Amino acid sequence: MSHTLSRLDFLKTGSLALGAGLTALSGLKPATSASSRPGKAKNIIFLVSDGMSSGTLALADLMKREQFGQTTNWIQLYESKRNFHRGLMDMATLDSTVADSAAAASSWGCGKRINNGALNWGPNAEQHKPIAAIFRDAGKGTGLVTSTRITHATPSGFAINMPSRNQEDEIATQYSERNYDVLLGGGDRHFNPDKRSDNRDLYTTFRSKGYNVVTTKNALSEAPPTGKLLGIFNDSHLPYMVDFNSDAQLQAVTPTLAEMTKSALNRLNSHDNGFILQVEGGRVDHAAHANDAASLVYDQIAFDEAVGVVLDFVDGRDDTLVILTTDHGNANPGLGGRGSGYRESPKLFESLQNYRKSLEWVYEEMGYNWQGPALENVSAAKVREVVEYAAHTQITRDEADMIKESFEWNLRVPFQDRMAPGAVISGVLANYNGVYFIGTNHTADYVEIAAIGPGSDRIPYFVRNTDIFELMVEMADVRAYSTE
Ligand SMILES: [Zn+2]
């Protein structure tokens, strides 16, 4: 309560001292230079690596240096002389300090803290106009790009009103009614009449509204360079990069996040009034839940390639605010010190370069579903074969037995959140790759946020999630469209 009061006091003081506008409504810094005057950001590009603990940012950068001799684009920004902001963000939601992606994205999408699981939908069924709709009504271009289903929580948090993120058929229907310009990701199951519960053919609906609809990488590159575009490239999420990198067939049909980002930017850049684009590296979160170190690292690197596309796009222009962040920590992985003087760690970590498959693939090979039920009579030899193939790593008989027992849910673990077979496999593999996770769920960590372009200088070093919404509508001068 005292926190709330002092915040209100601050806001009152702010509005008295500084007049109307941004600083009156939020905790953002006042404009300190001509370059950050409201309205200066014609375009907004918002990049989210979903569920990226700070350890994930470091692991991807360590791997990129080791394997490719380059720092990640994200860390390169920090090493550069460009004018950028860097700080921490408090991602708490209305009902928890640990955010889920729906409420987290909604905090940026509508400027309100709502309950976990909801999309721009308050606890009393209030519907808050999401930022993509605000930009659309202001005559700006709108785009969402993700490696998850396009109906998943993070893109939806910028674009959709729904009581539950799980209503993905309804979310797809709402997309078809909202006239956003570019939607690229996975999720055929929610557009295809053979897969939807109501058998509606949403592709036909989109086409009748003037969208080009594409489902392959080639069709994406051959689509007309202007006009509305729906690109759905998989039944569910796009593949993990570890699986993608080892599968020529997937590479032939599936665009990367960077390719989708480039395509979206080319299109949106033709809007005279500017645009908003959200880009999500969504499977970083899934890899963290799964405790899949190789997938985590390579999906974060793929996200970082999209960061590179965006940083190139804004190079030399001063009309685009870029925000680079994550919605919450997840499972907080890290490379631990191993061996005498910790000297074994770098070598162990390097072994991730040889991984051939994700843990999702391991589950499929074992015939195990993400949420169970437990398997019966698992063969330890089979476990060994599958895990050793995926990780290119020899494990011991004892370790294979532990994994077998975890598939059978017949294993004692001290922390229940690590009872998933994936957590047990990753614990075994940590003996060989050095990367360990604290659990299988999101965490309350304050998250990394970086920004560049007009308005980035207004972000405090420690910022509340909802203030980023205020920043975006103010810098793009679209507040007039923020109510229906
Ligand atoms: Zn998650």
XYZ file of C-alpha atoms in Angstrom, residues 30-459:
430
model
C 11.548 13.680 -18.960
C 12.857 14.541 -22.391
C 16.377 15.744 -21.961
C 17.319 16.400 -25.562
C 15.625 17.457 -28.760
C 16.138 14.009 -30.166
C 13.681 12.390 -27.805
C 10.730 14.745 -28.205
C 7.360 12.941 -28.327
C 6.428 11.966 -31.852
C 10.034 11.467 -32.932
C 9.663 7.708 -33.342
C 7.908 7.104 -36.633
C 8.596 3.393 -36.235
C 8.808 1.061 -33.260
C 10.528 -2.307 -33.378
C 10.128 -4.442 -30.272
C 12.267 -7.571 -30.010
C 11.485 -10.174 -27.346
C 13.542 -13.228 -26.617
C 10.868 -15.099 -24.686
C 11.964 -16.436 -21.304
C 15.533 -15.221 -21.605
C 17.326 -15.333 -18.269
C 20.508 -13.278 -18.180
C 22.411 -16.569 -18.223
C 20.864 -17.296 -21.621
C 22.133 -14.018 -23.050
C 25.620 -14.899 -21.785
C 25.564 -18.517 -22.990
C 24.596 -17.490 -26.521
C 27.300 -14.856 -26.590
C 29.943 -17.265 -25.257
C 28.978 -19.814 -27.890
C 28.932 -17.321 -30.733
C 32.427 -16.131 -29.811
C 33.716 -19.665 -29.445
C 32.122 -21.134 -32.557
C 31.895 -18.203 -34.961
C 34.495 -15.767 -33.617
C 31.922 -13.004 -33.180
C 30.048 -11.442 -30.319
C 26.267 -11.491 -30.484
C 24.630 -8.423 -32.001
C 23.075 -7.699 -28.612
C 26.438 -7.557 -26.828
C 28.014 -5.783 -29.820
C 25.510 -2.993 -29.230
C 26.870 -2.668 -25.671
C 30.414 -2.530 -27.000
C 29.540 0.025 -29.657
C 29.673 3.808 -29.588
C 26.009 3.998 -30.588
C 23.715 5.877 -28.217
C 21.834 3.127 -26.467
C 19.988 2.574 -23.220
C 20.629 -0.370 -20.969
C 18.811 -1.252 -17.772
C 16.615 -3.669 -15.864
C 12.843 -4.065 -16.037
C 10.341 -5.244 -13.443
C 7.995 -7.647 -15.255
C 5.586 -8.392 -12.373
C 1.942 -8.927 -13.293
C -1.240 -8.151 -11.364
C -1.313 -11.507 -9.612
C 2.336 -12.554 -9.361
C 5.941 -11.481 -9.279
C 6.520 -14.357 -11.714
C 5.064 -13.340 -15.094
C 3.623 -15.545 -17.778
C 4.088 -14.432 -21.372
C 0.477 -13.341 -21.893
C 0.305 -10.864 -19.022
C 3.913 -9.844 -19.628
C 3.328 -8.962 -23.292
C 0.043 -7.291 -22.340
C 1.873 -5.011 -19.894
C 3.731 -3.589 -22.899
C 0.706 -4.053 -25.165
C -1.816 -1.989 -23.180
C 0.086 -0.414 -20.288
C -1.822 -2.361 -17.624
C -0.803 -5.108 -15.262
C -3.313 -7.919 -15.652
C -3.518 -11.487 -14.354
C -1.250 -14.169 -15.750
C -2.809 -16.041 -18.650
C -4.942 -13.161 -19.958
C -4.422 -11.034 -23.074
C -5.202 -7.334 -22.653
C -8.139 -8.453 -20.518
C -8.530 -7.125 -16.997
C -9.718 -9.091 -13.944
C -13.204 -7.593 -14.315
C -13.371 -8.356 -18.047
C -12.067 -4.911 -19.003
C -10.741 -4.979 -22.551
C -7.725 -2.747 -23.044
C -7.004 -1.682 -26.609
C -3.750 -3.342 -27.632
C -0.903 -1.374 -29.123
C -1.077 -2.936 -32.593
C -4.715 -1.807 -32.851
C -3.714 1.668 -31.655
C -1.010 1.930 -34.336
C -3.366 0.522 -36.982
C -6.014 3.129 -36.156
C -3.329 5.815 -36.325
C -2.710 4.775 -39.931
C 0.546 2.995 -39.241
C 1.715 -0.414 -40.396
C 1.542 -3.328 -37.959
C 3.541 -6.541 -37.907
C 4.072 -9.589 -35.716
C 6.829 -12.126 -36.303
C 7.469 -15.155 -34.109
C 9.028 -18.603 -34.054
C 6.029 -19.875 -32.071
C 2.444 -20.196 -33.247
C 1.309 -16.691 -34.207
C -1.614 -17.330 -31.834
C 0.795 -17.747 -28.919
C 0.961 -15.392 -25.942
C 3.639 -12.881 -26.905
C 2.443 -11.724 -30.350
C -1.125 -11.856 -29.033
C -0.153 -9.567 -26.151
C 0.379 -6.762 -28.685
C -2.693 -7.447 -30.764
C -5.508 -9.422 -29.141
C -8.143 -9.190 -26.391
C -8.904 -12.581 -24.874
C -9.656 -13.828 -21.347
C -7.286 -16.769 -21.819
C -4.197 -17.283 -23.938
C -5.334 -20.892 -24.432
C -8.227 -19.839 -26.706
C -5.983 -20.027 -29.752
C -8.702 -20.827 -32.317
C -10.527 -17.691 -31.136
C -7.272 -15.726 -31.229
C -6.721 -16.736 -34.867
C -10.291 -15.668 -35.658
C -9.669 -12.325 -33.975
C -6.514 -11.834 -36.067
C -8.650 -12.364 -39.169
C -10.905 -9.518 -38.031
C -8.256 -7.007 -36.986
C -6.566 -6.163 -40.259
C -2.963 -6.150 -39.099
C -0.520 -5.995 -41.991
C 2.046 -8.737 -41.456
C 1.655 -11.947 -39.419
C 4.477 -14.489 -39.675
C 5.013 -17.601 -37.559
C 3.614 -21.076 -36.953
C 0.159 -22.306 -35.990
C -1.562 -23.900 -39.001
C -3.662 -25.881 -36.518
C -5.586 -22.704 -35.694
C -6.158 -21.547 -39.304
C -6.734 -24.823 -41.152
C -10.387 -25.962 -41.421
C -9.353 -29.605 -40.966
C -7.747 -28.785 -37.634
C -9.939 -26.070 -36.121
C -12.736 -27.142 -33.786
C -15.283 -25.116 -35.793
C -13.863 -26.258 -39.177
C -13.654 -22.646 -40.359
C -11.137 -21.991 -43.130
C -9.377 -18.876 -41.899
C -6.983 -18.842 -44.853
C -9.970 -18.159 -47.111
C -11.092 -15.428 -44.750
C -7.660 -13.788 -44.834
C -7.486 -14.040 -48.650
C -10.913 -12.480 -48.993
C -9.587 -9.539 -46.980
C -6.737 -9.022 -49.411
C -3.952 -10.906 -47.645
C -1.341 -12.899 -49.471
C -1.139 -16.227 -47.683
C 2.145 -18.170 -47.748
C 3.221 -21.397 -46.065
C 6.814 -21.958 -47.223
C 10.112 -20.138 -47.198
C 10.096 -19.837 -51.017
C 6.563 -18.526 -51.133
C 7.560 -15.946 -48.522
C 10.468 -14.700 -50.599
C 8.327 -14.651 -53.756
C 5.316 -12.902 -52.221
C 4.552 -9.426 -53.580
C 6.649 -6.880 -51.653
C 3.666 -4.802 -50.560
C 0.210 -5.514 -49.216
C -0.964 -7.570 -46.283
C 0.705 -10.884 -45.600
C -0.114 -13.981 -43.529
C 2.721 -16.523 -43.365
C 2.110 -19.750 -41.422
C 5.030 -22.157 -41.694
C 4.244 -25.097 -39.458
C 1.393 -26.941 -37.802
C 2.534 -25.728 -34.390
C 5.704 -23.789 -33.492
C 8.631 -23.475 -35.884
C 11.336 -26.085 -35.234
C 14.130 -25.594 -32.734
C 17.293 -24.447 -34.485
C 19.170 -27.573 -33.385
C 16.632 -29.702 -35.295
C 16.524 -27.210 -38.167
C 20.308 -27.186 -38.540
C 20.441 -30.971 -38.838
C 17.535 -31.349 -41.274
C 17.870 -30.231 -44.911
C 14.169 -30.712 -45.519
C 13.218 -28.323 -42.721
C 15.742 -25.803 -44.030
C 14.173 -25.964 -47.480
C 10.681 -25.020 -46.326
C 11.042 -23.047 -43.086
C 12.213 -19.434 -42.956
C 14.435 -18.370 -40.059
C 13.379 -15.672 -37.627
C 15.905 -13.322 -39.275
C 14.435 -14.008 -42.728
C 10.899 -13.400 -41.499
C 12.050 -10.204 -39.777
C 13.687 -8.928 -42.962
C 10.577 -9.695 -44.980
C 8.328 -7.931 -42.466
C 10.589 -4.865 -42.310
C 10.729 -4.545 -46.098
C 6.972 -4.555 -46.266
C 6.270 -2.332 -43.272
C 8.885 0.195 -44.349
C 6.678 1.078 -47.324
C 4.084 2.581 -44.930
C 4.412 6.347 -45.184
C 3.157 6.831 -41.633
C 5.566 4.359 -40.047
C 4.900 1.098 -38.285
C 5.157 -1.089 -35.212
C 6.775 -4.509 -35.475
C 7.121 -7.074 -32.724
C 9.633 -9.897 -33.240
C 9.657 -12.837 -30.843
C 12.285 -15.535 -30.403
C 9.671 -17.699 -28.777
C 11.380 -21.036 -28.510
C 14.101 -19.784 -26.214
C 11.402 -20.013 -23.550
C 10.448 -23.548 -24.575
C 14.068 -24.669 -24.475
C 14.383 -23.221 -20.969
C 11.236 -25.027 -19.778
C 12.643 -28.200 -21.321
C 16.112 -27.615 -19.801
C 17.463 -28.131 -23.325
C 20.826 -26.339 -23.312
C 21.656 -26.760 -27.012
C 18.219 -25.602 -28.169
C 18.390 -22.677 -25.758
C 21.758 -21.503 -27.067
C 21.011 -21.918 -30.775
C 17.524 -20.435 -30.631
C 18.943 -17.437 -28.750
C 21.608 -17.120 -31.452
C 18.858 -17.271 -34.119
C 16.994 -14.542 -32.235
C 20.201 -12.557 -32.199
C 20.425 -12.806 -36.002
C 17.047 -11.057 -36.095
C 18.474 -8.433 -33.732
C 21.245 -7.941 -36.312
C 18.706 -7.424 -39.100
C 16.958 -4.762 -37.023
C 20.132 -2.977 -35.923
C 21.216 -2.821 -39.587
C 17.799 -1.457 -40.526
C 18.085 1.440 -38.063
C 21.726 2.163 -38.780
C 21.932 5.779 -39.931
C 18.282 6.600 -39.240
C 16.873 8.512 -36.290
C 13.154 7.796 -36.689
C 12.923 4.320 -35.171
C 12.804 3.262 -31.534
C 14.138 -0.264 -31.039
C 13.529 -2.129 -27.795
C 15.381 -5.314 -27.038
C 14.261 -7.354 -24.066
C 12.597 -10.461 -22.641
C 9.329 -11.019 -20.818
C 10.672 -12.995 -17.842
C 13.520 -15.235 -16.810
C 13.106 -18.957 -17.236
C 14.909 -21.754 -15.410
C 17.971 -19.474 -15.042
C 20.617 -21.576 -16.763
C 24.324 -21.077 -16.441
C 27.635 -22.633 -17.324
C 29.008 -23.869 -14.009
C 32.615 -24.155 -12.986
C 33.776 -27.712 -13.587
C 37.054 -29.462 -12.978
C 40.175 -28.328 -11.238
C 40.277 -24.528 -11.255
C 37.077 -24.607 -13.352
C 39.308 -25.263 -16.323
C 37.087 -27.966 -17.821
C 34.063 -25.682 -18.322
C 34.968 -24.122 -21.698
C 35.701 -27.509 -23.250
C 32.500 -29.039 -21.863
C 30.447 -26.119 -23.144
C 31.952 -26.524 -26.606
C 30.385 -29.986 -26.828
C 26.977 -28.339 -27.418
C 28.201 -27.593 -30.944
C 27.917 -31.284 -31.765
C 24.324 -31.753 -30.625
C 22.171 -33.119 -33.414
C 18.685 -32.954 -31.968
C 16.554 -31.155 -29.394
C 15.096 -32.779 -26.295
C 11.732 -32.386 -28.041
C 13.036 -34.859 -30.602
C 14.186 -37.163 -27.771
C 10.671 -37.081 -26.300
C 9.195 -37.936 -29.698
C 11.608 -40.833 -30.168
C 10.737 -42.139 -26.728
C 7.009 -41.771 -27.422
C 6.665 -39.421 -24.450
C 4.241 -36.540 -24.353
C 5.241 -33.246 -22.747
C 2.624 -33.509 -19.992
C 2.694 -37.266 -19.523
C 1.424 -39.801 -18.719
C 4.390 -41.766 -17.427
C 5.806 -44.405 -19.763
C 5.867 -48.047 -18.733
C 8.787 -50.454 -19.012
C 11.180 -48.076 -20.731
C 14.317 -49.727 -22.051
C 17.535 -48.219 -20.703
C 19.286 -49.299 -23.893
C 16.804 -47.310 -25.967
C 17.261 -44.273 -23.685
C 20.974 -44.522 -24.173
C 20.714 -44.812 -27.928
C 18.343 -41.861 -28.323
C 20.071 -39.502 -25.883
C 23.531 -40.349 -27.160
C 22.434 -39.688 -30.743
C 20.767 -36.363 -29.912
C 23.589 -35.059 -27.736
C 26.471 -36.789 -29.495
C 27.577 -37.683 -25.987
C 28.219 -41.024 -24.323
C 26.459 -41.446 -20.999
C 26.907 -44.124 -18.344
C 24.600 -47.057 -17.666
C 23.738 -45.492 -14.324
C 22.764 -42.234 -15.997
C 20.658 -44.088 -18.579
C 18.869 -45.800 -15.682
C 18.060 -42.467 -14.050
C 16.600 -41.169 -17.308
C 14.611 -44.380 -17.785
C 13.152 -43.999 -14.287
C 12.247 -40.375 -14.962
C 10.217 -41.393 -18.039
C 8.468 -43.889 -15.764
C 7.994 -41.161 -13.104
C 9.746 -43.494 -10.769
C 12.561 -41.294 -9.549
C 13.130 -39.353 -6.337
C 14.213 -35.752 -6.889
C 14.569 -33.119 -4.169
C 12.860 -30.286 -6.101
C 9.538 -31.261 -7.702
C 9.910 -28.802 -10.589
C 12.844 -30.861 -11.802
C 10.860 -34.105 -11.940
C 10.350 -33.824 -15.727
C 12.380 -36.327 -17.802
C 13.880 -33.342 -19.647
C 15.253 -31.958 -16.389
C 16.760 -35.342 -15.550
C 18.283 -35.710 -19.029
C 19.715 -32.205 -18.816
C 21.095 -32.984 -15.359
C 22.867 -36.006 -16.809
C 24.114 -34.023 -19.812
C 25.344 -31.229 -17.524
C 28.109 -33.639 -16.522
C 29.305 -33.360 -20.115
C 28.302 -29.832 -21.219
C 28.472 -27.905 -17.928
C 25.079 -26.171 -18.283
C 22.559 -26.565 -15.455
C 19.087 -25.115 -14.819
C 17.465 -24.211 -11.481
C 13.996 -25.512 -12.403
C 11.590 -25.839 -15.308
C 9.507 -22.694 -14.817
C 9.614 -18.926 -15.246
C 11.430 -16.836 -12.656
C 10.884 -13.400 -11.109
C 14.233 -12.035 -12.262
C 14.374 -8.397 -13.231
C 15.022 -8.620 -16.943
C 17.553 -7.082 -19.287
C 16.263 -4.239 -21.458
C 18.214 -2.380 -24.115
C 16.959 0.322 -26.455
C 18.238 2.512 -29.226
C 16.670 5.398 -31.126
C 14.327 8.247 -30.175
C 12.914 7.711 -26.682
C 15.575 5.286 -25.541
C 17.062 8.101 -23.460
C 13.813 8.384 -21.518
C 13.894 4.913 -20.035
